[in-house]
Coordinates of N, CA and C in Angstrom, one line a residue:
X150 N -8.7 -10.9 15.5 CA -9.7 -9.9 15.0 C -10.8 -10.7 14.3
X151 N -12.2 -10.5 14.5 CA -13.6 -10.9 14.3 C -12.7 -10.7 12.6
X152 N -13.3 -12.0 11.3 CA -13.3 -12.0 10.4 C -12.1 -12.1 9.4
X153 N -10.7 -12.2 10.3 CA -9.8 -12.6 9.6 C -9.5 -13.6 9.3
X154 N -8.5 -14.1 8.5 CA -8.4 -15.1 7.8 C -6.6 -16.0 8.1
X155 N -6.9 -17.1 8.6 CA -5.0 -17.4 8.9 C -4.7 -17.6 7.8
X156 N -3.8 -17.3 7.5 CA -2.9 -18.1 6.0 C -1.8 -18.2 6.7
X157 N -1.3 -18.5 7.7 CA 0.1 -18.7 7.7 C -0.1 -19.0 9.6
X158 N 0.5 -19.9 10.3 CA 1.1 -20.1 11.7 C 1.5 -18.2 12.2
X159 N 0.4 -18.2 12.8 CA 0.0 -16.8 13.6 C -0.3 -15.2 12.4
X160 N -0.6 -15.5 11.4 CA -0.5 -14.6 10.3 C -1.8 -14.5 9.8
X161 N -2.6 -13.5 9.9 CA -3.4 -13.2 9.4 C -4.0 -12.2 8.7
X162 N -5.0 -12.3 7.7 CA -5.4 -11.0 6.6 C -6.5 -11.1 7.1
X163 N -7.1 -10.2 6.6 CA -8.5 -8.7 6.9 C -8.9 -8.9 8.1
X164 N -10.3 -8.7 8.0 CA -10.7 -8.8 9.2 C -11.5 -7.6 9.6
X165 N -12.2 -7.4 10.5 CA -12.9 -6.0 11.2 C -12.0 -5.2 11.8
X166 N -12.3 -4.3 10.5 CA -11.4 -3.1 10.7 C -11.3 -2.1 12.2
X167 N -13.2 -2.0 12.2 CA -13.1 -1.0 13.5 C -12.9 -1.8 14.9
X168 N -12.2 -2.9 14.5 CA -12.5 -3.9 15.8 C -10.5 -3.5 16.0
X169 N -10.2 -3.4 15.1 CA -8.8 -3.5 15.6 C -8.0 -1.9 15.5
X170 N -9.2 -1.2 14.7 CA -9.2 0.7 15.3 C -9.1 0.4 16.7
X171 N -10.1 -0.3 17.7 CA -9.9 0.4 19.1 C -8.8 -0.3 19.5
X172 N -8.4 -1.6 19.2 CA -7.6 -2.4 20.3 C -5.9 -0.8 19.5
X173 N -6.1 -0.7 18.6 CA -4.9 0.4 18.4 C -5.1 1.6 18.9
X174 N -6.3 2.2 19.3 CA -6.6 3.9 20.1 C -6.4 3.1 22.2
X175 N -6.7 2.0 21.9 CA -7.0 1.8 23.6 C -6.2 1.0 24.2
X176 N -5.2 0.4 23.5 CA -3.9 -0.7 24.0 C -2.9 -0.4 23.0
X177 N -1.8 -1.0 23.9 CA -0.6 -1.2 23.0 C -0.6 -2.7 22.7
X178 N -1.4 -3.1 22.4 CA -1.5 -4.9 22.5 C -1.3 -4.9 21.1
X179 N -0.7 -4.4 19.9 CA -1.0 -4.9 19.0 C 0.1 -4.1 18.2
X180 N 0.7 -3.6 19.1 CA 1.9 -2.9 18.7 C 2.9 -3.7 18.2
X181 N 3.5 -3.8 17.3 CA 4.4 -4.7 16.9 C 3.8 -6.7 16.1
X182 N 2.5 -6.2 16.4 CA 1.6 -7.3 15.2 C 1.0 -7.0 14.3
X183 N 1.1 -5.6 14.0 CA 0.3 -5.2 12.7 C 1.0 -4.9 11.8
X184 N 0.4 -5.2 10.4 CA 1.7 -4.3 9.8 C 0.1 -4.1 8.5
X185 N 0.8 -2.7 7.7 CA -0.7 -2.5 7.0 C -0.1 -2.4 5.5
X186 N -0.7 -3.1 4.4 CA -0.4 -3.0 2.8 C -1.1 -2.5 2.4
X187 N -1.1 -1.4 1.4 CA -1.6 -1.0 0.5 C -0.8 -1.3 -1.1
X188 N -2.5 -1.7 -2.1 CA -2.8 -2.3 -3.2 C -3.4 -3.2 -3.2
X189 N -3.6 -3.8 -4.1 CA -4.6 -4.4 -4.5 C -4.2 -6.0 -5.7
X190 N -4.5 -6.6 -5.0 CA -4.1 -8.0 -6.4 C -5.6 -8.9 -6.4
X191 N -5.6 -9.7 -7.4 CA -6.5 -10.3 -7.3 C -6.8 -11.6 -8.5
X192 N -7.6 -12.7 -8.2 CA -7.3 -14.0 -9.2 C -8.5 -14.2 -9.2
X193 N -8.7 -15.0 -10.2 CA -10.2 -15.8 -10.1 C -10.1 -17.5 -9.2
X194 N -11.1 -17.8 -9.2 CA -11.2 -19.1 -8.3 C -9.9 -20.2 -8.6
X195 N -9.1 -20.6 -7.5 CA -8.1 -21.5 -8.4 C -6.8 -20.5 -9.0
X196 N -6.9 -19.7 -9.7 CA -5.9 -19.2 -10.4 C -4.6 -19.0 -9.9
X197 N -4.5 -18.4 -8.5 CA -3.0 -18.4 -7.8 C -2.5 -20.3 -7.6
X198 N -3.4 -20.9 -7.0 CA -2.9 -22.2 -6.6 C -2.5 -22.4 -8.3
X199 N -3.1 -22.2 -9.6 CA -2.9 -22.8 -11.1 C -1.7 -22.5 -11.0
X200 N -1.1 -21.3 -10.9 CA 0.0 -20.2 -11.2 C 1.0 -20.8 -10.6
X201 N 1.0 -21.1 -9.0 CA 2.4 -21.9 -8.0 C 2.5 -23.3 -8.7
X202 N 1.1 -24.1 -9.5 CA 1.8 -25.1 -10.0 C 2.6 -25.0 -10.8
X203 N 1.9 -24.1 -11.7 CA 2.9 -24.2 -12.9 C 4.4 -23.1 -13.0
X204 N 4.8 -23.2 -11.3 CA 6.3 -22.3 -11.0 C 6.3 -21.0 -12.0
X205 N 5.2 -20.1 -11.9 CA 5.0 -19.2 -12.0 C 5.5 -18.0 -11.3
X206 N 5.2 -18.7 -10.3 CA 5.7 -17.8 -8.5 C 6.7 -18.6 -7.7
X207 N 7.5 -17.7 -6.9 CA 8.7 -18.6 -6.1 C 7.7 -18.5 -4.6
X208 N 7.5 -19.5 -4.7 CA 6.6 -19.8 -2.9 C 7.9 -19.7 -1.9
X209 N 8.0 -19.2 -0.7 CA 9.2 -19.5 0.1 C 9.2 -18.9 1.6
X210 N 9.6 -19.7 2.3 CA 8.8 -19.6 3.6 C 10.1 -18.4 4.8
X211 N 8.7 -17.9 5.6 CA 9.7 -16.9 6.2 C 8.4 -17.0 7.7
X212 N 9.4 -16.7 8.8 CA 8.1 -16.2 9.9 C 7.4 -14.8 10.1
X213 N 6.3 -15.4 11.0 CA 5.1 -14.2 11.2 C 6.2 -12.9 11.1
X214 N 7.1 -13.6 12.6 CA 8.1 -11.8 13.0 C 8.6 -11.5 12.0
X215 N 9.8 -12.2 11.2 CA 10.4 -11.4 10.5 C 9.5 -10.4 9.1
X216 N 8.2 -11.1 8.7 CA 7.8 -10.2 8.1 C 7.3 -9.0 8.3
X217 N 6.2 -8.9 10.1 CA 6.0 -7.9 10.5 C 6.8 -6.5 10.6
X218 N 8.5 -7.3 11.0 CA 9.0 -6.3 11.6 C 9.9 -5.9 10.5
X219 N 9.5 -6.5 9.2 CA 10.3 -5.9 7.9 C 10.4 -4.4 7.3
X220 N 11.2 -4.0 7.5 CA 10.7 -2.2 7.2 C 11.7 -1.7 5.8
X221 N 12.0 -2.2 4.9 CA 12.8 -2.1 3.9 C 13.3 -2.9 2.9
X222 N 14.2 -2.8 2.1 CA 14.1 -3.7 1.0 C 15.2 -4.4 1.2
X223 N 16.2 -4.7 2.5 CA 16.8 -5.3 3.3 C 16.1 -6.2 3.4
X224 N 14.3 -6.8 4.0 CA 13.6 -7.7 3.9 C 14.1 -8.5 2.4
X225 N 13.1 -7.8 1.5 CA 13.6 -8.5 0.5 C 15.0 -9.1 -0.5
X226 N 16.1 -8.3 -0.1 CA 17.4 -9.1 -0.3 C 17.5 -10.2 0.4
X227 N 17.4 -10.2 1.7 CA 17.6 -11.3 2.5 C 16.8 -12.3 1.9
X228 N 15.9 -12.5 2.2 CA 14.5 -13.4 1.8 C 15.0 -14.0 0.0
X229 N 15.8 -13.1 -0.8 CA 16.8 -13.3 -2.5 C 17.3 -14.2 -1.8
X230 N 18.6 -13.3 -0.9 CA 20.0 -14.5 -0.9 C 19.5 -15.6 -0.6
X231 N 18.2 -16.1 0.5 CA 18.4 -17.1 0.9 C 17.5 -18.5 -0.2
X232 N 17.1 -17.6 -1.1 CA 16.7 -18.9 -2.3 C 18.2 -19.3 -3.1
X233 N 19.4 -18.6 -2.8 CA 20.6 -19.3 -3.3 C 20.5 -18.4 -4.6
X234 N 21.6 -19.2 -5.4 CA 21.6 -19.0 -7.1 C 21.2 -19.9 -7.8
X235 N 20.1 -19.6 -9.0 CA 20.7 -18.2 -9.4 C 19.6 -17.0 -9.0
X236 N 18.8 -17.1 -8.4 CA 18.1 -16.1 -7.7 C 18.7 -15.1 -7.4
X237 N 19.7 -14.6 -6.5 CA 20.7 -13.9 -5.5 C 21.2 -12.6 -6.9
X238 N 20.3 -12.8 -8.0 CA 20.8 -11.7 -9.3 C 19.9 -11.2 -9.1
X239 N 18.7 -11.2 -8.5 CA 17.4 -10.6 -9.0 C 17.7 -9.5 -7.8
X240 N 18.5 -9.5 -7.0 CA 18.7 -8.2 -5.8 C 19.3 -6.8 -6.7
X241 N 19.7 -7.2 -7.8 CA 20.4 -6.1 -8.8 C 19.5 -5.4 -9.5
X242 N 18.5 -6.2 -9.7 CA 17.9 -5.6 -10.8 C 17.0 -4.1 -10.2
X243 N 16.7 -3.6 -11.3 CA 16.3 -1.8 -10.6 C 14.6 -2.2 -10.1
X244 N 14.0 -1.6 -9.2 CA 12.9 -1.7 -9.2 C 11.9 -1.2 -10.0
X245 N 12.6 -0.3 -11.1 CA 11.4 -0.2 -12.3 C 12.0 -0.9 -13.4
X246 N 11.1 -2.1 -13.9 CA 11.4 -2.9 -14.9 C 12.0 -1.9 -16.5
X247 N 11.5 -0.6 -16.2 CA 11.9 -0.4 -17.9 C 13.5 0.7 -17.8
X248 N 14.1 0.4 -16.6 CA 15.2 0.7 -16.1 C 16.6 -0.4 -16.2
X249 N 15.8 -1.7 -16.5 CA 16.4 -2.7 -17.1 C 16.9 -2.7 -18.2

């Protein structure tokens, strides 16, 4: 797609939207490579790479498919257990923090 961006071996973000409206009204070509997020995050220049240095964030590598075809939070346990322990505790925890 005109203006996307790779971050990852076959993985890509944004890009021209109405460019990939038609390949989805006029093919099936794209069925099973898109997947769509909503929200919003955002850093200043530098500040995410600052943040992974200072093991702020768990970086951890997964492929293109298995994320596309991720449909639940079965993704994310899986993707837990496989950082080992003591990570494999954070699958317990509630998804609203003040439920903790």
């Amino acid at each position: 797609i005109p203006g996307s961006v790779e971050i990852g071996e076959d993985l890509y973000f944004d890009g021209d939207f109405e460019v990939l409206k038609h390949h989805l009204k006029s093919d099936n070509s794209a069925y099973g490579q898109v997947k769509f997020f909503l929200g919003y995050s955002g850093w200043t220049k530098e500040q995410l790479d600052s943040e992974i240095v200072c093991n702020s964030w768990l970086v951890g590598h997964s492929s293109c498919r298995s994320l596309i075809l991720a449909r639940d939070d079965s993704f994310w346990n899986h993707v837990v257990e496989r950082l080992g322990h003591p990570y494999s505790t954070w699958i317990n925890y509630p998804k609203n923090p003040e439920m903790n």
